[in-house]
CSV table of C-alpha atoms and ligand atoms in Angstrom, one decimal:
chain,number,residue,atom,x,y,z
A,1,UNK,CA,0.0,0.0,0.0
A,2,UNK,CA,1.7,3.5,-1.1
A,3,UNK,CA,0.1,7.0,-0.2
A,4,UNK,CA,1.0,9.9,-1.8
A,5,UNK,CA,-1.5,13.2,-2.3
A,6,UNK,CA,-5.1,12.1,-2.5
A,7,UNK,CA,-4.4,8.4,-3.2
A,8,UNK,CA,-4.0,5.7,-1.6
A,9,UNK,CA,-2.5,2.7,-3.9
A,10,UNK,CA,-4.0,-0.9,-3.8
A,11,UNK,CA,-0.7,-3.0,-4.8
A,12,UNK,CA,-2.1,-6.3,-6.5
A,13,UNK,CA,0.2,-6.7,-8.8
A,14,UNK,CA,-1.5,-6.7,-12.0
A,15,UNK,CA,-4.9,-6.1,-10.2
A,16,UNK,CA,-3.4,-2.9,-8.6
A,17,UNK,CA,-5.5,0.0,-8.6
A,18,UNK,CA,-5.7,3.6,-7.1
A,19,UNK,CA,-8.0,5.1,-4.8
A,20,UNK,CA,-8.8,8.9,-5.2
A,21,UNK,CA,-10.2,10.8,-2.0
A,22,UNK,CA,-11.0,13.8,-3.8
A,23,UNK,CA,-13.6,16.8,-3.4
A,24,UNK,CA,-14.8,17.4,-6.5
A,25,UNK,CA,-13.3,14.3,-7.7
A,26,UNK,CA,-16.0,13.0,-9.8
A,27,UNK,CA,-15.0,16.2,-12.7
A,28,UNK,CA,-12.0,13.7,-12.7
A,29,UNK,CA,-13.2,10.7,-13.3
A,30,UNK,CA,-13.3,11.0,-17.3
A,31,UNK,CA,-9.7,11.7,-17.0
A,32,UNK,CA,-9.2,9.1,-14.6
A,33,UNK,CA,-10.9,6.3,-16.3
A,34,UNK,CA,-9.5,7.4,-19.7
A,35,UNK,CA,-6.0,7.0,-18.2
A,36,UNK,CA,-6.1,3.4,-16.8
A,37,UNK,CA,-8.7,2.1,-18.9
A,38,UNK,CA,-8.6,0.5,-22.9
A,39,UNK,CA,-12.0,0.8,-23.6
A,40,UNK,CA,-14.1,4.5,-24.5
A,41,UNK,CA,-17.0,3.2,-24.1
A,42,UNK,CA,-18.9,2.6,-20.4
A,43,UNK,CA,-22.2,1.6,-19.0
A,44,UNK,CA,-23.0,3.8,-16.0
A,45,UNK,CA,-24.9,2.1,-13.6
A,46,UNK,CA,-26.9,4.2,-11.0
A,47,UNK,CA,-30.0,4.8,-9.4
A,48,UNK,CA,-32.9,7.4,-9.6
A,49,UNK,CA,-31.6,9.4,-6.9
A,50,UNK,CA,-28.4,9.7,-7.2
A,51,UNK,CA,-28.0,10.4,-10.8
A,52,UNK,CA,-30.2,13.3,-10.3
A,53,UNK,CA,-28.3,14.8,-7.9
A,54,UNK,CA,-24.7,13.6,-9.4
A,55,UNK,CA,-25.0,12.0,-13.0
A,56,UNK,CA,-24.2,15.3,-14.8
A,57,UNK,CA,-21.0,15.8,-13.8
A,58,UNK,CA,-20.1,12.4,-13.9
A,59,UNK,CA,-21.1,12.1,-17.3
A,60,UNK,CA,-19.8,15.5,-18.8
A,61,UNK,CA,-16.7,14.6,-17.2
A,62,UNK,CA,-16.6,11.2,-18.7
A,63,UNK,CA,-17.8,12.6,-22.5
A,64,UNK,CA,-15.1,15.3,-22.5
A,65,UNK,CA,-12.6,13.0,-21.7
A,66,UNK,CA,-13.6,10.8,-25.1
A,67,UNK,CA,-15.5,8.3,-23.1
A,68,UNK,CA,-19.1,7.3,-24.5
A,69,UNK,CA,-21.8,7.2,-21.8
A,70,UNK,CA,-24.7,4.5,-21.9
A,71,UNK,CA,-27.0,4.4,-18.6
A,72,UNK,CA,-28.8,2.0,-16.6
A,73,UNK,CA,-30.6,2.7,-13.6
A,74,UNK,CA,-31.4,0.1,-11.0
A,75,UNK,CA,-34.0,0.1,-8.5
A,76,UNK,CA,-32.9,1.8,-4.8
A,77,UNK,CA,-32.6,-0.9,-1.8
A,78,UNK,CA,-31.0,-4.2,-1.2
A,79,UNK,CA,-33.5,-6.4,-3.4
A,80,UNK,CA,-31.5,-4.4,-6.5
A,81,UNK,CA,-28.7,-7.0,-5.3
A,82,UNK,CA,-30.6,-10.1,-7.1
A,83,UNK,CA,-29.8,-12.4,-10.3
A,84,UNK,CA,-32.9,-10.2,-12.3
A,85,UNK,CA,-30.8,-7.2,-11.8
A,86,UNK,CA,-27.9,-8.1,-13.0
A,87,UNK,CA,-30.1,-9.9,-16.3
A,88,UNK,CA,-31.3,-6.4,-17.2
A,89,UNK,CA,-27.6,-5.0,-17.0
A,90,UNK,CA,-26.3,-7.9,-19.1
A,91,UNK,CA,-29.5,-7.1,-21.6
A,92,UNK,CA,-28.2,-3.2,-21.6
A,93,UNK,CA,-24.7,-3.9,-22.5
A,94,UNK,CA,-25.7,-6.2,-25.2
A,95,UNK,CA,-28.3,-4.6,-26.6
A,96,UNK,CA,-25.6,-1.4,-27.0
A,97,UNK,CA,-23.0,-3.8,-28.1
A,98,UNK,CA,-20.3,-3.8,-25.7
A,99,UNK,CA,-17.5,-5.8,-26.3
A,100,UNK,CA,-14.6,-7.1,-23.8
A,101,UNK,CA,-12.9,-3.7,-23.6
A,102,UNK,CA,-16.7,-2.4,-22.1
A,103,UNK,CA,-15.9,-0.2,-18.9
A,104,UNK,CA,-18.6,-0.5,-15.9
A,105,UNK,CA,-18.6,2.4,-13.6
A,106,UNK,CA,-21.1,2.2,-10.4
A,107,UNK,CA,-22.5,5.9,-9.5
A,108,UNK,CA,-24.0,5.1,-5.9
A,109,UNK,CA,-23.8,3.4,-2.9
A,110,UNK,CA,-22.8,-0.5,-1.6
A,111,UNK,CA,-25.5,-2.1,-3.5
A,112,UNK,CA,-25.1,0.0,-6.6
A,113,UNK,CA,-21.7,-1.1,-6.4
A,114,UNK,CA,-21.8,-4.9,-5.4
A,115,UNK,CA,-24.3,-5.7,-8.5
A,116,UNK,CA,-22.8,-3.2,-10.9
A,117,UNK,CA,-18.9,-5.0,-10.0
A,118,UNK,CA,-20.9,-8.4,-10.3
A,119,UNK,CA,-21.7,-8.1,-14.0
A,120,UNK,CA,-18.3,-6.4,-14.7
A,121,UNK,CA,-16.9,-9.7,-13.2
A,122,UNK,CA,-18.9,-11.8,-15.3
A,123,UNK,CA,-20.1,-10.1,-19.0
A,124,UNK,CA,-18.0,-11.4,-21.1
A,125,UNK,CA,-15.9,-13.1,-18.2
A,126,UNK,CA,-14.8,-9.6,-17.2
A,127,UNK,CA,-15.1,-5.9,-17.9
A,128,UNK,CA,-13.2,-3.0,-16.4
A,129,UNK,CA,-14.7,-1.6,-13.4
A,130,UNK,CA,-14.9,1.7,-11.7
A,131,UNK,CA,-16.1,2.2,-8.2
A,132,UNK,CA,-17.7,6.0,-7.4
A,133,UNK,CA,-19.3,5.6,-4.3
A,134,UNK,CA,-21.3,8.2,-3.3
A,135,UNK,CA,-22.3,6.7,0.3
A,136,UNK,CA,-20.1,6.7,3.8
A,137,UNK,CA,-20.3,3.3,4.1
A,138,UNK,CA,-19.3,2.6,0.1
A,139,UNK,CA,-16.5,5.0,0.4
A,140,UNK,CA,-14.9,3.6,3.7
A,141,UNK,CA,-15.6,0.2,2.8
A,142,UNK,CA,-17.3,-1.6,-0.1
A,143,UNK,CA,-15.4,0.3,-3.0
A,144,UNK,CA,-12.1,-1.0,-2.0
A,145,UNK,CA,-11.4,-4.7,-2.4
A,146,UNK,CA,-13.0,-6.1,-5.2
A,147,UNK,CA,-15.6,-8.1,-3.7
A,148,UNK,CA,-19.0,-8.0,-5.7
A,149,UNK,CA,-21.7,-10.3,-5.1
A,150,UNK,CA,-25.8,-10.8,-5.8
A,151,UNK,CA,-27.6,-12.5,-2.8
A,152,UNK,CA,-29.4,-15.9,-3.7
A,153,UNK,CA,-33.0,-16.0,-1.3
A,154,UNK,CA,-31.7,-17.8,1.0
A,155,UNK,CA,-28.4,-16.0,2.0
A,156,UNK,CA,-26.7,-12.4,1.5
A,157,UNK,CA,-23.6,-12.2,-0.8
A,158,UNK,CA,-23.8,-15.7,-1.6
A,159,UNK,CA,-23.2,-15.5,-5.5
A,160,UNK,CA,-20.6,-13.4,-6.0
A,161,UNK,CA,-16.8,-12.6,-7.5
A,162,UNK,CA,-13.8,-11.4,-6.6
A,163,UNK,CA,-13.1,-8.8,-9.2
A,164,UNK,CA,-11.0,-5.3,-8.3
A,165,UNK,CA,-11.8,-2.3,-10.0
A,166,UNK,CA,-9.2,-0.4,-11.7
A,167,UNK,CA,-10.0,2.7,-10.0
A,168,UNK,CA,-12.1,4.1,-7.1
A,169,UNK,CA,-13.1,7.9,-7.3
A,170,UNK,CA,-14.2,9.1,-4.0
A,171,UNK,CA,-15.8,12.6,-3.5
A,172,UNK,CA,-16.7,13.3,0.0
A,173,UNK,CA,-19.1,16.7,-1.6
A,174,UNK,CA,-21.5,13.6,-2.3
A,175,UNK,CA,-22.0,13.1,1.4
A,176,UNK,CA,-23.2,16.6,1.6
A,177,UNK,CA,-26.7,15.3,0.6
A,178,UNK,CA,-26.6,12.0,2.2
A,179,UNK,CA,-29.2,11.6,5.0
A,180,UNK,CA,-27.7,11.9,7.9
A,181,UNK,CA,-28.8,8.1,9.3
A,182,UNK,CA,-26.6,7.1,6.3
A,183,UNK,CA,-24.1,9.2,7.5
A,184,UNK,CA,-24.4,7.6,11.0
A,185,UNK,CA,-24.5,4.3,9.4
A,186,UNK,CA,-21.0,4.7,7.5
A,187,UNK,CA,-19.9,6.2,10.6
A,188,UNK,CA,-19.9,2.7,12.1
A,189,UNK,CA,-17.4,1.5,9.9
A,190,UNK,CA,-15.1,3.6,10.3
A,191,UNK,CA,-15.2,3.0,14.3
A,192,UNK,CA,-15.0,-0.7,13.4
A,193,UNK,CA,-11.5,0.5,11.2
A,194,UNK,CA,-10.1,2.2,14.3
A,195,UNK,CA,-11.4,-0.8,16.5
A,196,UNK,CA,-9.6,-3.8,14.3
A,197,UNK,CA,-6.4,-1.9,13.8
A,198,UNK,CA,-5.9,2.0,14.6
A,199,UNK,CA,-6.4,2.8,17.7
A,200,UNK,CA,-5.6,7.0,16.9
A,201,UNK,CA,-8.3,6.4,13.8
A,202,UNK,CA,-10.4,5.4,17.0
A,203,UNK,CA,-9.2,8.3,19.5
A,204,UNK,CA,-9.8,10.7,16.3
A,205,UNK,CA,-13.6,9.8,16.0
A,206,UNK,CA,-14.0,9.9,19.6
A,207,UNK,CA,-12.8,13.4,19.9
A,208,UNK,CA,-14.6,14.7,16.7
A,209,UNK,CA,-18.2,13.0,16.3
A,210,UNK,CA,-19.9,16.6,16.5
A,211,UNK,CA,-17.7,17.6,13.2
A,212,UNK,CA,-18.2,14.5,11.6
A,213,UNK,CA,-22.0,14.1,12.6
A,214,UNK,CA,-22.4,18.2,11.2
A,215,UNK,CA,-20.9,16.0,7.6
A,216,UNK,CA,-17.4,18.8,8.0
A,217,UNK,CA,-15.6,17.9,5.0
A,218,UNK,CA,-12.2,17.7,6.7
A,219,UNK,CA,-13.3,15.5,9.5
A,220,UNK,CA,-14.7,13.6,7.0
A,221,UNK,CA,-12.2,13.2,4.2
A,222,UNK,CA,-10.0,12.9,7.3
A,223,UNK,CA,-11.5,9.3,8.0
A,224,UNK,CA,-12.3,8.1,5.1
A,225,UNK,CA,-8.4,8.5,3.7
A,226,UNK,CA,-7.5,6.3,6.8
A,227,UNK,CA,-10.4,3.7,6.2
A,228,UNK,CA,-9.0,3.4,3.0
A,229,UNK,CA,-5.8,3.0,3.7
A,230,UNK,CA,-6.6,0.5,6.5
A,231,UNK,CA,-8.6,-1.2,3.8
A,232,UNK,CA,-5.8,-1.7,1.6
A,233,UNK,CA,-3.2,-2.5,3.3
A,234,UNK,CA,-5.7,-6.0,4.6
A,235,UNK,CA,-6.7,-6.3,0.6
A,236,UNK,CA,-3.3,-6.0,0.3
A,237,UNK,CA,-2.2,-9.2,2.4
A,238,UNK,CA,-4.9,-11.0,2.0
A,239,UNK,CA,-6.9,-10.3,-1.0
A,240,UNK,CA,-9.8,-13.7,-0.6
A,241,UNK,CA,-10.2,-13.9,2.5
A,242,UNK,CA,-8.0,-17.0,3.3
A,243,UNK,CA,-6.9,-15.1,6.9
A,244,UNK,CA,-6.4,-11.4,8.0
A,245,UNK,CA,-8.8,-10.2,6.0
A,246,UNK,CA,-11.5,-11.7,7.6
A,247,UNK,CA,-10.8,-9.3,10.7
A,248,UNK,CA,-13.1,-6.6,8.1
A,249,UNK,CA,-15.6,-8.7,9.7
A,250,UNK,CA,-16.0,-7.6,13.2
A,251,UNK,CA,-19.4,-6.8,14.2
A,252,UNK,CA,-20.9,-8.7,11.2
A,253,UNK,CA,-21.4,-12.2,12.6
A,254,UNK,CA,-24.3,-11.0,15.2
A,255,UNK,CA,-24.6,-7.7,12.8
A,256,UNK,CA,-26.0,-9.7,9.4
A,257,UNK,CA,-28.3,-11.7,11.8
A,258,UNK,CA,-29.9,-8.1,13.3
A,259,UNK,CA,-30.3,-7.1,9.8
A,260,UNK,CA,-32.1,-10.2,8.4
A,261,UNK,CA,-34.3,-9.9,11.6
A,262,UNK,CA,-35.3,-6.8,10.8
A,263,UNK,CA,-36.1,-7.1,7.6
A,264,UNK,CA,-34.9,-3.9,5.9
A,265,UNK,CA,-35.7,-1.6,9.5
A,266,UNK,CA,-32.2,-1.3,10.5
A,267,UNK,CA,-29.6,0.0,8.4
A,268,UNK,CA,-26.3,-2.2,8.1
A,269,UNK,CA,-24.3,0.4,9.5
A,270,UNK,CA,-26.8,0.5,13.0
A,271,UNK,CA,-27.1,-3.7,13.0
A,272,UNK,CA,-22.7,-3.5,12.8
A,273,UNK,CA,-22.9,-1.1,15.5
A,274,UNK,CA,-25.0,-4.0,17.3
A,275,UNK,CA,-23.1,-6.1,16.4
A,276,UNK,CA,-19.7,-4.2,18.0
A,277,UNK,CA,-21.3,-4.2,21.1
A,278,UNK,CA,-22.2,-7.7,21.4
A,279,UNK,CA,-18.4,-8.5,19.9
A,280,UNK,CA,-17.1,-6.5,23.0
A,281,UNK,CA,-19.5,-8.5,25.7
A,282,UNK,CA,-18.0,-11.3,24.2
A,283,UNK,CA,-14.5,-10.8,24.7
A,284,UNK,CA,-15.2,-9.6,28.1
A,285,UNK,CA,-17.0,-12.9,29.1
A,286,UNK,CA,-14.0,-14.9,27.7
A,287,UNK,CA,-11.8,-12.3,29.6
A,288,UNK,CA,-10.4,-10.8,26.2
A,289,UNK,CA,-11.0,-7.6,27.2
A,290,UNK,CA,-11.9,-5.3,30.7
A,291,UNK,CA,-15.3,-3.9,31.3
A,292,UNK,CA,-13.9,-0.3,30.3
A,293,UNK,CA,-13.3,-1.9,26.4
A,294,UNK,CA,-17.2,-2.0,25.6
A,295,UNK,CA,-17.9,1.4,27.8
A,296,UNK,CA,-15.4,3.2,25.5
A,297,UNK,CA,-16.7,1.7,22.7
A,298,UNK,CA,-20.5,2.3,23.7
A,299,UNK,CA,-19.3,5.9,24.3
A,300,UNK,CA,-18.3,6.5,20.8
A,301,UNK,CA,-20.7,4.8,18.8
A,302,UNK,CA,-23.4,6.7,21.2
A,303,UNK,CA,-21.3,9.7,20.2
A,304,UNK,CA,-21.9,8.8,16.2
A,305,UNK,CA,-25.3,8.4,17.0
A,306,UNK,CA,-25.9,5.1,16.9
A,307,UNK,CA,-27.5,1.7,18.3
A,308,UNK,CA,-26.2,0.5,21.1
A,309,UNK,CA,-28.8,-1.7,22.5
A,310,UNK,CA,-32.1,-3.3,21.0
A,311,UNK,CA,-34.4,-3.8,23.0
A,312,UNK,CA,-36.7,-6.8,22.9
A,313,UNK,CA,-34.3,-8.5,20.8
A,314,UNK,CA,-34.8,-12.6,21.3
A,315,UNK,CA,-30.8,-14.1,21.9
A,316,UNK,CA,-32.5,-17.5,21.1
A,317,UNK,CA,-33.9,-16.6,17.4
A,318,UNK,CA,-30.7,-14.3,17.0
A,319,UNK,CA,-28.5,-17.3,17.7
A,320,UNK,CA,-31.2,-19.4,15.1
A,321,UNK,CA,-30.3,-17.5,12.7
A,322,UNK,CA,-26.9,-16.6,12.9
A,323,UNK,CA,-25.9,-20.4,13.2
A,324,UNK,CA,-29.0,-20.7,9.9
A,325,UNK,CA,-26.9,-18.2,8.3
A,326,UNK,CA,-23.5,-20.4,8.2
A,327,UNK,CA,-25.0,-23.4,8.0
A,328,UNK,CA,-26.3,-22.2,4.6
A,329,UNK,CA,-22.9,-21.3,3.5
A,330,UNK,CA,-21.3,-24.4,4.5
A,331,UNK,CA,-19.3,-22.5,7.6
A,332,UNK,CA,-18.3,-22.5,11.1
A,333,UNK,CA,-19.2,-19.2,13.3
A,334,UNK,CA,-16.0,-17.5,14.0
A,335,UNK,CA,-16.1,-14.2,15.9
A,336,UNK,CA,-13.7,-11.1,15.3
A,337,UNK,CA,-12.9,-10.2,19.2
A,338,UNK,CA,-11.3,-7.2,20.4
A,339,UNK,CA,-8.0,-7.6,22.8
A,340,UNK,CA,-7.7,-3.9,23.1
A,341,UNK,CA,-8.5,-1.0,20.7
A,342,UNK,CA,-6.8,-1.5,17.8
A,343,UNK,CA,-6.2,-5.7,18.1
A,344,UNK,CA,-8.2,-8.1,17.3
A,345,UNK,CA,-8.2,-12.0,17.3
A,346,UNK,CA,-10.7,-14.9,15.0
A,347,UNK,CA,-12.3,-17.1,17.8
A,348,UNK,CA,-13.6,-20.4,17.0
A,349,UNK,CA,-15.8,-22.5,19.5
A,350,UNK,CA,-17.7,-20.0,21.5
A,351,UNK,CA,-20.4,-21.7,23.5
A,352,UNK,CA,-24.0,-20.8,22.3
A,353,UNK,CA,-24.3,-19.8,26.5
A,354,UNK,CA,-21.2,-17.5,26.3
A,355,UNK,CA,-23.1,-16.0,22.7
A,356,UNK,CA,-26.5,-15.8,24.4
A,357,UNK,CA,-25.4,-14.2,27.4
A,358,UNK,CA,-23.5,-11.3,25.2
A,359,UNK,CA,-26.7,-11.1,23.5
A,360,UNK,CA,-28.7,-10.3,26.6
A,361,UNK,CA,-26.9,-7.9,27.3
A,362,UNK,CA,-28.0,-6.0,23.7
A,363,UNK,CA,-31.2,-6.8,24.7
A,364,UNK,CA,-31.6,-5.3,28.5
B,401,LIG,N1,-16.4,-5.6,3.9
B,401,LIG,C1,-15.5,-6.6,4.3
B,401,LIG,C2,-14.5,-6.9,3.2
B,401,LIG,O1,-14.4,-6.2,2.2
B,401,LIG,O2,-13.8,-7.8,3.3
């Protein structure tokens, strides 16, 4: 992973690619995409929304750097992230004749971007890709590290590629009209960054929720920069998933079974700051960690206004589904556990007691 100016460098070897944190970036990303792409032509895939409020410059960026512009627009909300979706974008590229050297670039937020990255990993058995989130939790997370996915009915993510993009364009103006729930939402990532392996990214958002809560662009480019570069440097050593890069997942075991529950209520960013919590009683339980671990980290996702308990939540249909959830995928539950801020470890083999008691605690 290299830094230098606005970008952070993904070193894949041939898969390496650069991530712009830029305000007013997306003017740019004609000239980016002309400079590390073959192709001129490109199928922007967006939604409603956000091309209203962003497509222009986007495109007039793209056309005056001598790339054609074709659009689709998907529907907004995580049932875009289905096999039909990604039909109709197969159906718009051929139907405009794309060939191999077709770009994809995904104008939006984590769904936008995991469906859009799918059928650049697959049409023709791979297209360039562009990532330009336009979310928090896209730009500190999804955008960077190629994975792209569709979920089946019966499980999130669960067809999917790994397929890096050849550039991500990241303009923090976007978030200036981003509701600020969404804003919260992405907010939890970036704790979880500071929590897995920074523990100044951590002490940062602790001491500047008000700035970043009132969207301040320098707060804000501030932490997504270090998300970013936290994010690649794990791509970087460990682009599937065969070890580090599972620590991404802290929060998510407990978090994806909240968000299932609640059936589109919670946003992923609020079920990961669930999640957290129930990590940290965890690792207390098993001794991983002191009491004042989970009251620091209650404090600042509070602070990023966001869920810290749920109450009425059921630990038994919780623990139902989370052990549904891997069974489904053929897996084991391993938890991401914090040994201090800025460390944590993959556990194996906690006892459903040890998970329902953590749970509980969510719950009171
Ligand atoms: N969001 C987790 C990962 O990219 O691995």
């Amino acid at each position: 992973m290299r830094t230098s100016g606005t970008s952070i460098s993904v070193e894949l070897e041939d898969r390496s690619y650069r991530v712009h944190v830029q305000p007013q970036g997306l003017a740019e990303v004609g000239r980016a995409v002309a400079s590390v792409c073959r192709g001129r032509r490109c199928l922007l895939v967006s939604c409603r929304r956000v091309v209203r409020l962003w497509g222009e410059p986007v495109v007039r960026s793209l056309e005056s750097a001598g790339v054609a512009v074709t659009t689709a627009l998907v529907p907004d909300g995580e049932q875009a992230k289905s096999l039909q979706q990604a039909e109709k974008l197969y159906e718009a590229l051929l139907r405009a004749r794309f060939d191999r050297q077709a770009v994809v670039v995904s104008l939006g937020g984590g769904v936008v971007g995991d469906l859009a990255g799918f059928v650049a990993a697959t049409y023709q058995r791979g297209v360039d890709f562009v990532q330009v989130p336009t979310t928090l939790l896209a730009q500190v997370d999804a955008s960077v590290g190629g994975k792209t996915a569709v979920n089946h009915p019966r499980a999130k993510n669960m067809i999917g590629a790994f397929h890096q993009p050849r550039l991500v364009m990241i303009d923090p103006v976007t978030l200036s009209s981003l509701p600020k729930r969404q804003l919260r939402g992405g907010l939890a990532e970036v704790i979880k960054h500071g929590v897995i392996l920074d523990a100044r990214l951590f002490r940062y958002v602790e001491q500047h929720a008000d700035a970043l809560l009132a969207a301040e662009p320098e707060a804000l480019k501030h932490v997504i920069r270090r998300s970013c570069q936290l994010k690649a440097e794990v791509v970087t050593a460990d682009e599937r998933e065969s070890g580090l890069r599972a620590i991404l997942n802290y929060g998510h075991t407990l978090g994806h079974a909240v968000e299932s529950a609640s059936a589109g209520r919670w946003l992923h960013g609020e079920c990961v700051s669930l999640g957290m919590m129930g990590a940290a009683y965890l690792a207390e339980d098993l001794g991983m960690v002191t009491a004042a671990f989970a009251g620091r980290q209650r404090d600042v996702l509070r602070a990023a206004g966001l869920p810290v308990r749920l109450p009425g939540l059921a630990p038994e249909q919780l623990w139902e589904r989370m052990s549904h959830d891997k069974k489904a995928a053929a897996g084991s539950l391993r938890w991401v556990l914090p040994t201090r801020i800025g460390e944590v470890r993959i556990v194996s083999d906690v006892s459903k007691e040890t998970v329902l008691r953590a749970l509980e605690r969510i719950g009171e």
